[in-house]
Every structure is written in structure tokens, then in C-alpha cells.
Amino acid sequence: MMHDADVIIVGAGPAGMAAAATAARAGAQVLLLDEQPRAGGQIFRNVGVNGDARTYLGKDYVAGKPLVDALDHPNITAEYGATVWRIEAGPRVIWSREGESRMSCAPHILLAGGAQERPVPFPGWTLPGVMPAGATQILMKTAGLLPRDAVLAGSGPLLYLIAAQMIDAGAPPRALVETQTIASMLRAAPQLPRALLAARMLIKGLGFIRKIRAAGVARYTGASGFRAAMTEDGGIAFSFLAKGKAHQLNTPILLTHQGVVPATHMSRAAGIVHSWTDVQRAFQPAVDTWGRTDVPGIHVAGDGAGIGGAEAAQAAGRLAALDILHLQGLLSEDARNQKSAPDRAMLRRALAIRPFLDTAYAPLAEFLSPPDAAIACRCEEVTAGDIRQSIQEGANGLRQVKTATRAGMGPCQGRMCDLTVRGILSSCGAKPATPRARSPIKPIRLGELAALATQQETSA
Amino acid sequence: MKIASRFLTRPDAAAVHVTLDGVRIAAQPGDTVAAAMLAHSGDPARHSATGAARTAFCMMGVCFDCLVEVDGRPNVQGCMIAVREGMVLRRQRGLRPLIGGGHDA
Ligand code: FES
């Protein structure tokens, strides 16, 4: 078979960019595909364009620029706006751009698709004016759009970072409503000594919290019972309980966050074995310490293989690249192992803080298995109540729930509801298996499929 | 209904003009269609099959809440496409048929 490259890397975030540079410098031909118009991934989105022009985004954001610059290498062909919709044995990648699909082949594929925000379903979360906090951060990075008098609600390090960025940008949030409780912090405390390995990150987090305090942003902790309704002027009336008291805040825009989860549609559709992790409450592909999966020729690295953050993703990307170089005969086993030492150390350091974060900022039960009135599947407008009813009527797995309710059958293909359907099932006592994802993993027009088929026939 | 944008007005920059349901609106170069619509107003960007109001949500191509008609093509993900001078945008009502929604458990 004709190969288009030695390795195809899907995703130009921290893992994919680091892997591409490592592979290219060692002499491998790299084809790098990303759905966005530029390299960076969500964390370093547009850093190549912004540089340090939007200073409120902070130093850690600008730190992504060298990764983007390193892609300027003769061995790297980067294709942006490229939506991968199928991965086949071979391995082969089928991707689409501007309504035209093409197929690329290589002996190795590295999936570096990263993470998505964990859906935060509650009654009213589909209203205009409710958005994930990470989505507004994307708007800050790509369009310089700053939310007006926002309320930030939820938990996790990203929430503090975004609050700090908004303060520095001169658009402080009206309030910060945090879901973590003193009990969850105490549960996480035994993990702190280990987290000290990542002291720099801890100190940074404390710095954000100090900044939020100094800016006088109203803070509520131990919040639960989220509910949003529309006000007369089109704003959001956000109600919740905090420390047993009912509160209501009116805001043009409510920004929620409960952490991020691996984006696994691509790895699941590629046939890789996945499992559920109770610690991170998400599905993740099974990988070895080099990112190898059970499917020959396919590695997975970065947040898509389990949430570790940008630094861990870069290290994991380079480790996967070293392994691929070894499998391609460009690096001996000894050389691979030797070269991996700094990245192994970086990975260990970066992951040291995860057990603390995963416990302290765990998602609330009410978002994993939301109240009946909450929409679970945004596309098909299926409520948590509809799903519970289907379970009462005998559905006992994701597939049956989907058949009965249409949850997960819309254009997002379950990206926004798989975790919720699973959460409801497991709160009803079921042990749901990993849902299968089927190609095309993004909607493709019929004409485009037909054109690709003709092209394959004529070239066969 | 015209709801004020939920975002602060940006400093002026060279403008790109598009039309949204026949109304000429200004965007900034590099904006996605979804960003331009959010900057313009807080109005719904789409109505679901049951008539519920929605606006762009995830901004990263995951949720499909940003579907919009662009230059006559329905179901374009507004968060994944940049504005171009003279682009004709129309808000959608209901979900137009899409293929490739195949997903089973
Ligand atoms: S806003 Fe979610 S896909 Fe565009």
C-alpha cells in the first residue's frame, strides 16, 4: 500500500504538536490533521496568532507558542480544518475538508484528540445564556469576547483560571459559585503530599484564588440544586442552594464547569478497547506506558487517553512518538528508552497533582444523574425523566435507552449525553458497558460519501 | 425580540459584514460565525424541533447547538467556520435531516 506519511497524527494540541516535532526531527514524515483552523488545541487555541497580545490569558498560555513554532519543519505536513470521520484498519484515516473527503494511509496513527468539557446538565442548561466556562475561554482566545457580568458556577482548576483571566481582562465575574464542599476537600487532603511534586501548579492555583478574593468577587461554596430560568430581559435567573440556603443570581451569562473528560469518539470508533474509570468518572482507551493500544498501528496520547493536563499531554505525545520511531526502525529500543527519561519524569510530576484534583473537584452527583426535569440529550431533547422511565420499562444498557428514547441519536452522536445516560443507568443499579461509536463520527453529506466511493473505485 | 449581547462590546477593528436573516451585521476578521452572532446579540441563534431557543454552546465542534444556514447550506456548525465578507446567514428552526448520526451502544 502507498503510504502518505510514516505517521498520521490526529489533533494538533499539546500532545499532537509535541509528538509531531519529535517524530519529524528524527526523520519521520508526519501528516498532522486538526479540525480547527490552526494548531494549538483548545488550551493553546490561537496562540500562534495571539502570541502575548492578549496578556490576560497569562504566561502558561503563551508557553504554547514554541510548540506551534516547532511545527514549521520540512518533515511535517499540517492540514487544518480537517475533520477526521473514519479510522480503518490499515491503518487509514478518512477526513473531510470543505465538503470533500480524502483518505490518508500510514503505518502508524497517533490519536491526540484531547478532551471536551464534561456536560453539566441541570434544569435550564439548554437556555441561551448558559454556556460551559471553557467555551467562553475559547471566545476570549479566538475573538477577544469577554462575558458581561457573568456568574461562574461549578468547580475545578479551570474555573479559577478563567475567573482570574476575566479579572485581568477587566471583566470580572459577578460571582463564583463553587460546588466543592469541605467534605470533598478533606477527602482529598491525604493526596496533598503527593501533589507537592507539582508544587508549581498548586502555587499557581492558590494565586488565582488570591486574585479572585482581592477582586472582591462574591463566592459561594458547597453549592448544589442548580436551576436556570429565563428572565424578562432574556437574561438568566440562576438559583441554587449553598450551605442549606436558597440563592438566586441574575446574570446575562451563566458559565458552568465540572472538569473535562477524554473525547473518545474517535478512539472508540477505531475499535480500541475502552474502560470506565471511577476516579475520573469517564471512559478512556486502554493504553500502555507508550500510548500503544490493542489495535495494531494505533497509539493514543494526551488528555484523550485520560485527563492529565497540557504538560502531561506534551510528555505523553513525545513518548508515543519515540515508540513509533522505534517501531518504524528509526530508533533502537535502547535509544527509545534512554531518550524517554526526561518525559517520564515530566509526566510523573505533572500527574502527581491529579489524584488531589480528581477528589477535591469531583463532579456533583446531581450532574452525573440529573433530576427528571433536566434535558440529558440536547439534540433530541430527551430529559433525565424520560431516560428513567425507559429504564423502568426494561431498558438496562445504553443501547436500549437510546432505542427507547432517541437519546444520543442526534448530530452530536452522544458526545453531550453518553456520560449522563451512563450516570442515570448506574444510579439505577445497572453496570453499563462502554458505548460503541460508529463511523462517520461527524455528520458527512451523502454526496461527499458518494464522491469518495467513486474516487476509491477509480484508484483501485 | 432583541436581547443585548451577553458579551462586552469589543474595541473597534476592521469590520467584516455579513447578513443575518437579511439584517446586515458587523463582525471582526477571524470571528467564527457563532462568535459573530454571540457578539451581535443575546438572541436565540436557532430553535429546536420543539421550538426551544438555543445559542452556540461548546464553541469547539462537539455539541452541534450552533447549526446555522450559511450561503444556502443548512446545518453548518457556526463555531467551526470563519465569517467571510458578504456571507448570508439564516437562523434555523427545527432540526434538518443530517446523515451520519449513527451511534449505537
Ligand atoms: S457550539 Fe458546539 S458544535 Fe458549535
XYZ file of C-alpha atoms in Angstrom, chain A residues 17 36-41 44-55 57 61-62 64-66 68-69 80 140-144, chain B residues 29-31:
36
model
C 2.248 19.056 18.428
C -9.601 23.691 13.896
C -8.207 26.341 11.553
C -4.849 26.462 13.393
C -2.576 24.443 15.645
C -2.801 24.762 19.430
C -5.687 22.600 20.538
C -3.278 26.869 23.245
C -6.012 27.887 20.842
C -4.839 30.669 18.505
C -1.584 31.136 20.436
C 0.268 31.309 17.107
C -1.813 34.376 16.178
C -2.274 35.971 19.605
C 1.271 35.497 20.899
C 1.261 37.652 24.005
C -1.162 40.238 22.582
C -3.960 39.206 24.958
C -1.897 39.386 28.144
C -4.636 34.908 29.048
C -0.934 30.201 27.546
C 1.957 31.963 25.802
C 2.310 27.074 23.961
C 3.877 29.209 21.225
C 7.166 27.250 20.904
C 3.307 25.754 17.450
C 6.547 27.216 16.051
C -6.128 22.290 9.285
C -11.631 35.073 24.659
C -8.781 33.374 22.794
C -10.277 33.470 19.317
C -12.455 36.579 19.271
C -11.453 38.700 22.264
C -11.964 39.282 10.908
C -11.166 35.843 12.320
C -14.510 35.536 14.134
